[in-house]
Coordinates of C-alpha atoms in Angstrom, one line a residue:
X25 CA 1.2 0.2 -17.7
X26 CA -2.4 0.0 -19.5
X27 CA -3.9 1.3 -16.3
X28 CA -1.3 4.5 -16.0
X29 CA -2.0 5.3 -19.1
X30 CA -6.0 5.3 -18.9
X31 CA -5.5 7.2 -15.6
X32 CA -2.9 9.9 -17.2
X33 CA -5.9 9.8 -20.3
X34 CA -8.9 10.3 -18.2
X35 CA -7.3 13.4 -16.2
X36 CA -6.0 15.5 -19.4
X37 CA -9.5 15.0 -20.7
X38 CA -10.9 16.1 -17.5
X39 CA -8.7 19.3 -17.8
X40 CA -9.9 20.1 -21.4
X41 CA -13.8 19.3 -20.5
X42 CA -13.5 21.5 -17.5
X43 CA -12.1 24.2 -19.4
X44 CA -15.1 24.2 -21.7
X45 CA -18.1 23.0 -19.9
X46 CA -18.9 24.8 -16.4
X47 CA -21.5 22.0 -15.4
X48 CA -20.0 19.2 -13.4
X49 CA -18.8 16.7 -15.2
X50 CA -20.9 13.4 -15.8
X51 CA -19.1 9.6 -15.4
X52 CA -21.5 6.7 -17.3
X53 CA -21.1 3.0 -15.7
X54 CA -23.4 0.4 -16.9
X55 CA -22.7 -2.8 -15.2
X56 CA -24.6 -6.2 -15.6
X57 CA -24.1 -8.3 -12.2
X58 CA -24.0 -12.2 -12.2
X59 CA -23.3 -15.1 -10.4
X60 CA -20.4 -17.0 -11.9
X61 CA -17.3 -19.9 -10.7
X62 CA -14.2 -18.5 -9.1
X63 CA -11.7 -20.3 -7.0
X64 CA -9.9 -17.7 -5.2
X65 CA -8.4 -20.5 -3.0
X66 CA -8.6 -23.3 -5.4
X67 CA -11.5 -24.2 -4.1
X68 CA -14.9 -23.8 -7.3
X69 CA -17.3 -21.6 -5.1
X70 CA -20.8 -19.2 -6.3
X71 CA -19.4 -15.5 -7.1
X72 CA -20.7 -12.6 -7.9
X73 CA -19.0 -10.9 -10.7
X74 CA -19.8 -7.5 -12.1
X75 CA -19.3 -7.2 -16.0
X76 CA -17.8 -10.5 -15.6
X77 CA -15.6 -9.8 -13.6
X78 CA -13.8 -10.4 -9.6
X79 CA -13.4 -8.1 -8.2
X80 CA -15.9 -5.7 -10.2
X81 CA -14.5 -2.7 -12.5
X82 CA -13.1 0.4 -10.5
X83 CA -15.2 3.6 -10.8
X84 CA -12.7 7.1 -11.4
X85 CA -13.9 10.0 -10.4
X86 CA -13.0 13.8 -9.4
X87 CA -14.1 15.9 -7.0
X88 CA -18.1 16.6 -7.3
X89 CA -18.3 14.6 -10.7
X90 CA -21.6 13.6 -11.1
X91 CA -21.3 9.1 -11.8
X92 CA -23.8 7.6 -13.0
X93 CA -23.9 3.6 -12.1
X94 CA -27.0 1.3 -14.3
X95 CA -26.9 -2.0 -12.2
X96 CA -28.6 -4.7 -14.1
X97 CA -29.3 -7.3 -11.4
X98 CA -28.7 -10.7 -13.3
X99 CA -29.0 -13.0 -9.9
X100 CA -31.7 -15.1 -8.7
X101 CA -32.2 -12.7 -5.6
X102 CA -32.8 -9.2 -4.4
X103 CA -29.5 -6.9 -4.6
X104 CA -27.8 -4.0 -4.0
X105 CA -25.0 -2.5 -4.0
X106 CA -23.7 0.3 -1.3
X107 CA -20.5 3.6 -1.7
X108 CA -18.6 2.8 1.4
X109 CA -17.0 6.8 1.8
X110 CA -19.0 8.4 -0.7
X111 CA -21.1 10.9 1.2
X112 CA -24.5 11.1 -1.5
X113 CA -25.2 15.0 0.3
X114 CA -28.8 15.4 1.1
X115 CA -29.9 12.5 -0.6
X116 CA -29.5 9.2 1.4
X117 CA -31.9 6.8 -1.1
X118 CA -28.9 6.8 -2.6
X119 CA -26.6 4.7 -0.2
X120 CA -27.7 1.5 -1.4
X121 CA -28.7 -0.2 2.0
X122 CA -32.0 -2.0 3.5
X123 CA -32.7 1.2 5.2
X124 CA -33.2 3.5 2.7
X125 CA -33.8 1.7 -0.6
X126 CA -36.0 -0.7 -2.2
X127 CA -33.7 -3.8 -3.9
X128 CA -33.3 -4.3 -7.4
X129 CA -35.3 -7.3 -7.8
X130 CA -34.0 -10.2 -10.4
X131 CA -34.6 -9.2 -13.8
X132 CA -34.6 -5.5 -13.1
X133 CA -32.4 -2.8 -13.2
X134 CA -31.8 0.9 -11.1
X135 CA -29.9 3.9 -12.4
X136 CA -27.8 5.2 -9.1
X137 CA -27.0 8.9 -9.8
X138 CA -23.8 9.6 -7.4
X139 CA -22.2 13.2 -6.4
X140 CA -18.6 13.4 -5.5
X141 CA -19.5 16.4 -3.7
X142 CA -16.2 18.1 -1.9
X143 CA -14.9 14.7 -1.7
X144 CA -11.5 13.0 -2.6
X145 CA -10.5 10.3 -1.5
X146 CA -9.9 6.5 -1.6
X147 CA -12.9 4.6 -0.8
X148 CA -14.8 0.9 -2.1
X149 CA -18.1 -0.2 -2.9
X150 CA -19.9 -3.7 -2.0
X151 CA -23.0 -5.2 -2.4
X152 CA -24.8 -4.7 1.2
X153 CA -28.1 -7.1 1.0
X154 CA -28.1 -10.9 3.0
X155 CA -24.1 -11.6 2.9
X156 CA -23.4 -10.9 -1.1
X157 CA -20.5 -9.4 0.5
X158 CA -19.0 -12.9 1.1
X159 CA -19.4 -14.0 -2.3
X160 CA -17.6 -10.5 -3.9
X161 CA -19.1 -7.8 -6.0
X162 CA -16.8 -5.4 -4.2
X163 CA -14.7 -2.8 -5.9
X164 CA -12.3 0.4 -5.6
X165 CA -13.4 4.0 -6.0
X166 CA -11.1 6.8 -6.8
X167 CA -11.9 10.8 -6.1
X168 CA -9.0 12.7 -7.2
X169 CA -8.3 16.4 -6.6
X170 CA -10.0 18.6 -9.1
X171 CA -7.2 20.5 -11.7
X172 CA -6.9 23.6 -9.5
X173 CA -6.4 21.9 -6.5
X174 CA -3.1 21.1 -5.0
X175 CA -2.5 18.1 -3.7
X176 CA 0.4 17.8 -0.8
X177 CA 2.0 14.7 -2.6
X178 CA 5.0 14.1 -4.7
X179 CA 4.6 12.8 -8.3
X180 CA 3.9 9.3 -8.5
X181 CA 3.5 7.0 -11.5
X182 CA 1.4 4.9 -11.1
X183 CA -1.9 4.0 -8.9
X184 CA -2.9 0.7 -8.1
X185 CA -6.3 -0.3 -5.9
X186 CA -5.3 -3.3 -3.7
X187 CA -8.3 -4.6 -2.0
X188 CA -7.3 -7.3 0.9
X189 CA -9.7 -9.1 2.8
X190 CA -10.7 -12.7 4.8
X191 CA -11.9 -15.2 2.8
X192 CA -14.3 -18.4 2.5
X193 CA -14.5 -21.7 0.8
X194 CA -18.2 -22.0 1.6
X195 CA -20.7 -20.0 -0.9
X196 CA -22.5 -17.2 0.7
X197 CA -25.6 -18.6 0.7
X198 CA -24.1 -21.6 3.3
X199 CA -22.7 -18.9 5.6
X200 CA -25.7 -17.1 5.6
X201 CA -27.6 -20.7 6.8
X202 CA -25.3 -20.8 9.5
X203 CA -26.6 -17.4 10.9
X204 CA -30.2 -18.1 10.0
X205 CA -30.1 -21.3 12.6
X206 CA -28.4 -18.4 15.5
X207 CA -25.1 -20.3 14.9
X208 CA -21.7 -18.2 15.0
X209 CA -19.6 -18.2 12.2
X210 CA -16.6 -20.5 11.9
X211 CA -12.9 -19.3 11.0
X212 CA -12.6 -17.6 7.6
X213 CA -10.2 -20.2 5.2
X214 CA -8.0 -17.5 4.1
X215 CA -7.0 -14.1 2.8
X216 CA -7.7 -12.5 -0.5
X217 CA -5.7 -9.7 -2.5
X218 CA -7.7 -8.1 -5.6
X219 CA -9.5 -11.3 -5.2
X220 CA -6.6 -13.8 -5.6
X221 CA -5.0 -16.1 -2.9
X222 CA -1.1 -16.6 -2.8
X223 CA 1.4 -15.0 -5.2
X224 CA -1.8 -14.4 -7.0
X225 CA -2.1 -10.4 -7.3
X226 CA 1.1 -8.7 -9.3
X227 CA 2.2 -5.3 -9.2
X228 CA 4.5 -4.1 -11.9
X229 CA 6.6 -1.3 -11.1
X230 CA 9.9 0.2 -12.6
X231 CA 12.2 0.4 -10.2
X232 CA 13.6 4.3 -8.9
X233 CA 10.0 5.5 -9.7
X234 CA 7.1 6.3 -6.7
X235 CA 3.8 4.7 -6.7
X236 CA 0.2 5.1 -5.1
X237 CA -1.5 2.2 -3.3
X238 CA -4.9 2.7 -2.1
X239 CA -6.0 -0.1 0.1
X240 CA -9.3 -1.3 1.4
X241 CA -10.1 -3.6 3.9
X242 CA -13.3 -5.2 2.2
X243 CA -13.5 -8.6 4.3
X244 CA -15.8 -10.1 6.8
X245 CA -14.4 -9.5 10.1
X246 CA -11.0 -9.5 10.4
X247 CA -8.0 -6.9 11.0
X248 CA -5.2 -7.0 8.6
X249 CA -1.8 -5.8 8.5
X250 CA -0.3 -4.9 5.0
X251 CA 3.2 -4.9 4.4
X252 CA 6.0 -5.2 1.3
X253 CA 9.0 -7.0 1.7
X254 CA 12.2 -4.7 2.0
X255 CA 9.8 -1.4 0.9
X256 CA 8.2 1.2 3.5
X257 CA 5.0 2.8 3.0
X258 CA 4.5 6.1 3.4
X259 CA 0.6 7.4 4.5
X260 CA -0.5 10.0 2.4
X261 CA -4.8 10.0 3.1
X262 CA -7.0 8.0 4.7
X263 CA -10.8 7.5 3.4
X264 CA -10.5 11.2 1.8
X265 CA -8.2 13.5 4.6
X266 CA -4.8 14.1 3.6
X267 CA -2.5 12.9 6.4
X268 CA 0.8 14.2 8.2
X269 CA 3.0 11.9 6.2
X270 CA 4.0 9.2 8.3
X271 CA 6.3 5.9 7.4
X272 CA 5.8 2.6 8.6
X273 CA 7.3 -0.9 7.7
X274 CA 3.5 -2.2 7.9
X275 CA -0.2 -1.0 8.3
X276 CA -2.9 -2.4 9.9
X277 CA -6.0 -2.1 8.2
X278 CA -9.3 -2.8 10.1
X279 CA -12.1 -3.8 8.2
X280 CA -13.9 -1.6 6.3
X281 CA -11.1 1.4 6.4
X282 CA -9.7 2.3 3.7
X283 CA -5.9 4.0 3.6
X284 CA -3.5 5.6 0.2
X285 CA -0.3 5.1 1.2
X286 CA 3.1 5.7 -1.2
X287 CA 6.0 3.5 -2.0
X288 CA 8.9 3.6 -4.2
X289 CA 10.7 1.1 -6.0
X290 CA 14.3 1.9 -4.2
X291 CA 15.4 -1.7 -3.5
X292 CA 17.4 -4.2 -5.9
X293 CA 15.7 -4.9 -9.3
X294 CA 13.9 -8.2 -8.7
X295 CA 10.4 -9.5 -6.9
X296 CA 9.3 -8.8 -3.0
X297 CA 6.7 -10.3 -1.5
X298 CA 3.5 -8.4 -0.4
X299 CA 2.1 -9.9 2.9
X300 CA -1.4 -9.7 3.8
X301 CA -2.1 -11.2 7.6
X302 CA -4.9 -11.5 10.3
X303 CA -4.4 -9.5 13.3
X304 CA -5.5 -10.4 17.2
X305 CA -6.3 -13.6 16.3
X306 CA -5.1 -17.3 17.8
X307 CA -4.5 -18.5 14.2
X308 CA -2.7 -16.2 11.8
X309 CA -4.3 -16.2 8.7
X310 CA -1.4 -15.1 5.7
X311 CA -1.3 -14.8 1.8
X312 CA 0.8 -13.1 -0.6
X313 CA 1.4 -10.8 -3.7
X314 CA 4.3 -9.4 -5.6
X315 CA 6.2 -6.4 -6.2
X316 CA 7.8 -7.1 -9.3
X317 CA 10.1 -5.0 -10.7
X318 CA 9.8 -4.4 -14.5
X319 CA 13.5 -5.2 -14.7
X320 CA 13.9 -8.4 -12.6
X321 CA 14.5 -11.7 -13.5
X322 CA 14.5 -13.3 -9.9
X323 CA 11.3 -14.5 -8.4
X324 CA 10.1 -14.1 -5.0
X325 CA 11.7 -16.6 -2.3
X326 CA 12.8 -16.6 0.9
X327 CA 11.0 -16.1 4.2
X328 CA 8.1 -13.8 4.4
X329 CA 8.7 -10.3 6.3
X330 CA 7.3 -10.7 9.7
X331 CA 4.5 -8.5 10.8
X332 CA 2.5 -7.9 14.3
X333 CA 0.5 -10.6 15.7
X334 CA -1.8 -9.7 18.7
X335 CA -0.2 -6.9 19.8
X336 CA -3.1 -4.4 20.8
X337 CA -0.6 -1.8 22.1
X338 CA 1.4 -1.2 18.8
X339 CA -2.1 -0.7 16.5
X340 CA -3.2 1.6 19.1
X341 CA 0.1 3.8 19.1
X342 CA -0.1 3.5 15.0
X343 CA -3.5 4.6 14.8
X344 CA -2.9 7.7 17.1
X345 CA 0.2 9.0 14.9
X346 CA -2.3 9.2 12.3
X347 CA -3.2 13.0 12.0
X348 CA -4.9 15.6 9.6
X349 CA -2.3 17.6 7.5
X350 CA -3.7 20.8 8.7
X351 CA -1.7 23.0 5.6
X352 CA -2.8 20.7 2.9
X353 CA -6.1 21.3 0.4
X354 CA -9.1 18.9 0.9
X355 CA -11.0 18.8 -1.7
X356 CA -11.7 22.6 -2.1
X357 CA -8.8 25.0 -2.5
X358 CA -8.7 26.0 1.0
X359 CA -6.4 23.9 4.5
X360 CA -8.5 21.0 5.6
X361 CA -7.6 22.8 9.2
X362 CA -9.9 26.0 8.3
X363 CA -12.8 24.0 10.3
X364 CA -11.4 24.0 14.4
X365 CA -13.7 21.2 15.1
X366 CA -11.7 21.5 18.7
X367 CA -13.4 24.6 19.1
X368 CA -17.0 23.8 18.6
X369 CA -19.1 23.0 22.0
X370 CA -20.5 19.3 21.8
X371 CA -24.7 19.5 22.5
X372 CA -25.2 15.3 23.1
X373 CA -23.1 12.7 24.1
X374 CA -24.4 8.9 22.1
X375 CA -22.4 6.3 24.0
X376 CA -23.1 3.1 21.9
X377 CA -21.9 0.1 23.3
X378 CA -21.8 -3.6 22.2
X379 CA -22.6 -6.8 23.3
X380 CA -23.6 -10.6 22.6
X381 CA -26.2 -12.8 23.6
X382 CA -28.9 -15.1 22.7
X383 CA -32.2 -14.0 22.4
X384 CA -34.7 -17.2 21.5
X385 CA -31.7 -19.4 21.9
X386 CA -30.2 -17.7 18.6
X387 CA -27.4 -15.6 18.7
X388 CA -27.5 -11.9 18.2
X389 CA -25.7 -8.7 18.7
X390 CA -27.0 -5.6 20.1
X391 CA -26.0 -2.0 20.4
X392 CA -27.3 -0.4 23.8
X393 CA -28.8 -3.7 24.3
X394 CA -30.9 -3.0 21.0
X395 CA -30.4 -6.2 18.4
X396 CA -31.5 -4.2 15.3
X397 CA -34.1 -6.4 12.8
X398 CA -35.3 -4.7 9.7
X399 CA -39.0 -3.7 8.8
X400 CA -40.9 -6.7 6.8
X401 CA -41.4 -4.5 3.8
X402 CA -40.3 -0.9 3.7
X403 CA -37.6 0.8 4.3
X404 CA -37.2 3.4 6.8
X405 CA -36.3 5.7 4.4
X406 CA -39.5 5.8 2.7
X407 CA -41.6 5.0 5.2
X408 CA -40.4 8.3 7.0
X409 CA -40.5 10.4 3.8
X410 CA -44.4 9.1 2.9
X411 CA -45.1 9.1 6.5
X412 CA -46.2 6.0 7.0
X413 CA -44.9 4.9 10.2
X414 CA -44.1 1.5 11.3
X415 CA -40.8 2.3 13.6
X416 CA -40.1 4.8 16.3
X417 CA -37.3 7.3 16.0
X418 CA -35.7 7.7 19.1
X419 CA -36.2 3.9 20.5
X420 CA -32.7 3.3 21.5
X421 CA -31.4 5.2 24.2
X422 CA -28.2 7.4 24.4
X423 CA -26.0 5.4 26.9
X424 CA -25.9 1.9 27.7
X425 CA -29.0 0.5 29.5
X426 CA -27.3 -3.0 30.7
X427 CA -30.4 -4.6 30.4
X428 CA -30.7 -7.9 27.9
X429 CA -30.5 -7.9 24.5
X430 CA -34.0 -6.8 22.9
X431 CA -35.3 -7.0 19.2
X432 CA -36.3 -3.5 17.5
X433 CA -35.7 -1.3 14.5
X434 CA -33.1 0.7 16.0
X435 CA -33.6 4.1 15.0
X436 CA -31.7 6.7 16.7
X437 CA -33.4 10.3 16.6
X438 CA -30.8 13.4 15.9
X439 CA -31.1 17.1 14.8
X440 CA -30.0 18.6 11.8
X441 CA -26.7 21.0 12.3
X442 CA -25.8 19.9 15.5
X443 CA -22.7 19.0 16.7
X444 CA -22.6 15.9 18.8
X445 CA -19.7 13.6 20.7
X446 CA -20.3 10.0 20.0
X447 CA -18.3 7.1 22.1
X448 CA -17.9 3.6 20.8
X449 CA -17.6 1.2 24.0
X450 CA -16.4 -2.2 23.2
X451 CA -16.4 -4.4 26.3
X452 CA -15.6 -7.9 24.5
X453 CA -12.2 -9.1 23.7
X454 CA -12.3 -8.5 20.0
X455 CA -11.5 -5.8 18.2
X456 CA -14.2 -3.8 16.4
X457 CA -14.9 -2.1 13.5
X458 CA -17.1 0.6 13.3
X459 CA -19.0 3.0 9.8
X460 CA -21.3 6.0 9.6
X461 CA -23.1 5.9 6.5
X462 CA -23.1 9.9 4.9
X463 CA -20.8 11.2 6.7
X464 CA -16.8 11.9 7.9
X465 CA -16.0 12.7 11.4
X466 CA -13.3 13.0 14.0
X467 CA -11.3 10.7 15.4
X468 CA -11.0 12.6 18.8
X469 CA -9.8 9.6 21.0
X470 CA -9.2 5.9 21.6
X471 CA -8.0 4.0 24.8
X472 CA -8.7 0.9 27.1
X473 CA -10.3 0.7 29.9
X474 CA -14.4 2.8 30.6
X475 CA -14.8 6.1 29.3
X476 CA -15.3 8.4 31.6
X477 CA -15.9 12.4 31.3
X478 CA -12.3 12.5 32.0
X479 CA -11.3 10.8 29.3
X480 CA -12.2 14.3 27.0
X481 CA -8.9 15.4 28.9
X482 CA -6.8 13.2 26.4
X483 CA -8.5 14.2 23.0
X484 CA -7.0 15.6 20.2
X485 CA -8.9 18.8 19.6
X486 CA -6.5 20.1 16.5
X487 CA -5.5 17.6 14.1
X488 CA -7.3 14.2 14.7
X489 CA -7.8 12.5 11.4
X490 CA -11.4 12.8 9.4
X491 CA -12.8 9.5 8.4
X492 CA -15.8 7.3 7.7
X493 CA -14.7 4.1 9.9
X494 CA -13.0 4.0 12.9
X495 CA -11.6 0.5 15.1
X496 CA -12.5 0.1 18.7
X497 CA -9.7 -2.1 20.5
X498 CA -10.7 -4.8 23.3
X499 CA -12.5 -3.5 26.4
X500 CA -11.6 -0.4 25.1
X501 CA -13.6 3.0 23.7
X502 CA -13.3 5.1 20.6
X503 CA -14.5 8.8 20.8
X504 CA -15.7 10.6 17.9
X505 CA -16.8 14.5 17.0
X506 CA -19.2 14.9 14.4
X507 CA -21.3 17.6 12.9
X508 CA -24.6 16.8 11.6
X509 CA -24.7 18.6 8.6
X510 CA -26.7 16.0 6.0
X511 CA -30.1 15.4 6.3
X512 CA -31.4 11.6 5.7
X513 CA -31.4 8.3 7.3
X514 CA -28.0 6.5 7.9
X515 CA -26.9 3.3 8.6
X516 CA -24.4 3.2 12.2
X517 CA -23.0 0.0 11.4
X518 CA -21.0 -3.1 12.9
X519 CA -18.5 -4.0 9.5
X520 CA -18.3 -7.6 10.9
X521 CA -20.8 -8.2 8.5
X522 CA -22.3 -11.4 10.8
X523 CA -22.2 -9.2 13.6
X524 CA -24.2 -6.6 11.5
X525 CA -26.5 -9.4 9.9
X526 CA -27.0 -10.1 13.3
X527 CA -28.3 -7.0 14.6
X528 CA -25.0 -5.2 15.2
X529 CA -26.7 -1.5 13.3
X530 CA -29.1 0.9 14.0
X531 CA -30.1 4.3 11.6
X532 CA -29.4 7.6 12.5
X533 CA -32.2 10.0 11.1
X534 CA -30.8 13.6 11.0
X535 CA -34.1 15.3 10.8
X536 CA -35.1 18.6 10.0
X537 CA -38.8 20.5 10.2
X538 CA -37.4 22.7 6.6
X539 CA -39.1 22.1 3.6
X540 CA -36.3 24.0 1.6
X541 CA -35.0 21.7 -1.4
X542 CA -31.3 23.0 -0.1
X543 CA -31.6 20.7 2.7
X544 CA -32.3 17.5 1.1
X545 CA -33.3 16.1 -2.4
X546 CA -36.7 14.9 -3.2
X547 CA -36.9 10.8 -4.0
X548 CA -35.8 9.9 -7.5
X549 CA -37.8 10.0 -10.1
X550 CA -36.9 6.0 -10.7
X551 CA -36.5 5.0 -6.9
X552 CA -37.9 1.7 -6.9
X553 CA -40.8 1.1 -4.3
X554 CA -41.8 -1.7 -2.6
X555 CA -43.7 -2.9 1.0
X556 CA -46.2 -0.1 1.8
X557 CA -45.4 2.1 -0.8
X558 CA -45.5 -0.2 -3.9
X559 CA -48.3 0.9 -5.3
X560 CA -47.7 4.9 -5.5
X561 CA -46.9 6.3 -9.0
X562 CA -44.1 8.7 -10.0
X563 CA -46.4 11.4 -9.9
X564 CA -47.2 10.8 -6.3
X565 CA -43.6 10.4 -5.7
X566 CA -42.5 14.0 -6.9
X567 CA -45.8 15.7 -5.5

């Protein structure tokens, strides 16, 4: 009920300061980041907790506010922290990864200065350094519609982030030993929800009324299906596109992706489980929440509603009902269908496929046969904008080479406003997850088997959905459309984040020979720098 209420506050005052200010309005965060105990699964582990808390505080926005995050790092290590789904146009030393930003060193601090710009949308952030992700420091992020802008849902009253993932016992910092020796990791111990185990996470809701759950998939490496005992949901947007509103009795939710789905409190006054569970695995990993109903006075009991197992075929057929609402606003007042992406000619095909090996009897993944390893000390980012070398854009080729897997810092070489095909090829019996850092694109295709040129027979050229993070099924491909229309380096990434530790990335510079402050920002004024570049003052920076 608190957080209605500071959700109903914070969009009246946004009306009245829109009506009086015509600048974009500005969203102040200052959070202090620690390590402290939690015991999600009863187990004391290391955490990190931001402003004391686990998970850390959600961040509210509108479309193109203006958020500005001061992240004191309190740790005993580098950090930083990454916008899974928020965009940062034209100004990638924003994103908060290895690539393009120095880490806030212990002791320090760094101002990020966000733009919601033509975004809505349910999305998360994490902390992207080592594997901090394993150890929390993850949280939801809200765009709503600006106050002009109509939104194609009913009313709802109330909106609740519910962010599910897999779980260890172990502290980061022992998982992250395991993968510095070239060792797998094991099986995750369990399943989190808002960063509780069993019957731990409660959701109050008065029953007759409609309700907003925006869920995120912030684990390690597993798939998830969501369900709520006796309730449907009903799938509203997905990582900022308004969907054709589909029902389903559950969801799967692959990591990284994020999805807003409605429900409504319809059933008998009393409490339903809410069942979080592994997919495509040999052990089924479960835990629960509640529904409770504000009038109820019976507890949950009972079996738990069942949900899909290792069924490939049924996820597949979900994820292709999943389609744009062509009629509906985006995040401007105009149909999110007034850009026929079906219509635009392709000018390059990237066919990225994955694979596992050792290299020096460690193991590593590699994309193309490229197992991606970082610079010693500075990031691409700013080693491309200060010219100062030390990788080669354009090192990892276009199409499988089926050679064996090779070190380098995979960077792959792109032109600014093109419009390029790119295929995910996943060849191993797992199911994969895949993110593009900066951008949204087009979900034009999925099936098993080996892409072909044929396979651009089955696409769907008019309403396939717009989203940051797609799945790739086993010994299957995914086929996306995207236009290339933000300049900066971006991180392609793997979100199994061992696979990704491990070399499952590569950066994708979208490059352009204009000089014209329209196509990309200049660096910060308080970007930290470090490696190479350490040593260069502010003055040199804006020069």
């Amino acid at each position: 009920m608190l957080l209605k209420k500071l959700i109903q506050f914070f969009l009246l005052s946004l009306l009245v300061v829109n009506s009086i200010v015509a600048e974009n309005p500005y969203r102040f965060y200052e959070w202090n980041v620690s390590y402290g105990t939690i015991s999600p699964l009863g187990v004391p582990q290391q955490g990190i907790l931001i402003n004391g808390q686990f998970p850390g505080p959600d961040i509210i926005s509108v479309t193109n506010d203006n958020v500005i995050i001061n992240v004191f790092n309190n740790l005993d290590d580098d950090f930083l922290i990454s916008w899974n789904g928020v965009q940062n146009r034209r100004n990638s030393f924003q994103d908060g990864v290895w690539g393009t930003t120095c880490p806030i060193p212990p002791g320090k601090n760094f101002t990020y200065t966000l733009q919601m710009k033509d975004q809505i949308g349910s999305f998360y952030y994490f902390p992207s350094l080592g594997f901090h992700k394993a150890a929390g420091g993850f949280g939801g992020i809200r765009i709503f519609s600006g106050p002009f802008v109509p939104v194609p849902l009913p009313a709802y009253s109330g909106d609740f982030i519910v962010l599910i993932g897999d779980w260890y016992k172990r502290n980061h910092t022992k998982l992250r030993e395991i993968l510095d020796r070239g060792h797998k990791l094991p099986f995750p111990d369990g399943i989190l929800i808002n960063g509780r185990g069993p019957n731990g996470a409660s959701f109050t809701v008065d029953q007759g009324k409609t309700y907003r759950l925006r869920i995120s998939n912030v684990g390690l490496e597993n798939s998830l299906n969501f369900r709520i005992e006796g309730h449907n949901v009903t799938l509203v947007e997905v990582e900022g596109t308004h969907t054709m509103q589909e029902t389903y009795t559950s969801l799967d939710v692959h990591v990284g992706q994020s999805y807003s789905v409605l429900i409504t409190a319809d059933q008998a006054p009393k409490d339903y489980y809410i069942v979080a569970s592994s997919r495509f695995t040999s052990k089924v990993l479960t835990t629960t929440g509640v529904l409770h109903y504000s009038n109820s006075n019976s507890p949950v009991s009972g079996p738990l509603p069942s949900g899909p197992t290792i069924e490939v075929g049924w996820s597949l057929y979900q994820a292709r009902s999943i389609r744009t609402n062509l009629t509906a606003n985006g995040p401007r007042p105009n149909p999110q269908g007034a850009y026929h992406y079906g219509m635009i000619n392709t000018t390059r095909t990237i066919r990225l496929s994955t694979s596992a090996g050792q290299v020096n009897s460690e193991q590593r993944y590699a994309v193309n046969s490229v197992s991606f390893v970082p610079t010693n000390d500075t990031p691409l980012k700013l080693a491309d904008y200060f010219k100062i070398g030390g990788f080669y854009p354009g090192n990892i080729p276009d199409a499988p080479s089926g050679g064996g897997i090779r070190l380098n810092t995979s960077v792959l070489e792109t032109d600014y406003r093109t419009f390029i095909e790119i295929v995910f090829e996943n060849k191993e019996r797992i199911v994969q997850s895949w993110h593009i850092a900066g951008y949204a694109f087009w979900v034009v295709g999925m099936d098993g088997g080996r892409w072909t040129p044929a396979s651009r027979n089955q696409y769907n050229l008019r309403d396939a959905v717009s989203r940051c993070t797609t799945q790739v099924y086993p010994r299957s491909w995914t086929a996306i459309y995207i236009a290339l229309d933000n300049v900066g380096m971006w991180n392609i990434r793997s979100e199994f984040w061992a696979r990704r530790y491990l070399g499952q990335q590569l950066y994708m510079r979208v490059y352009t020979t204009s000089t014209s402050l329209q196509d990309e920002y200049l660096i910060p004024n308080n970007a930290l720098l470090c490696g190479k570049v350490a040593g260069l003052h502010n003055k040199t920076v804006l020069s």
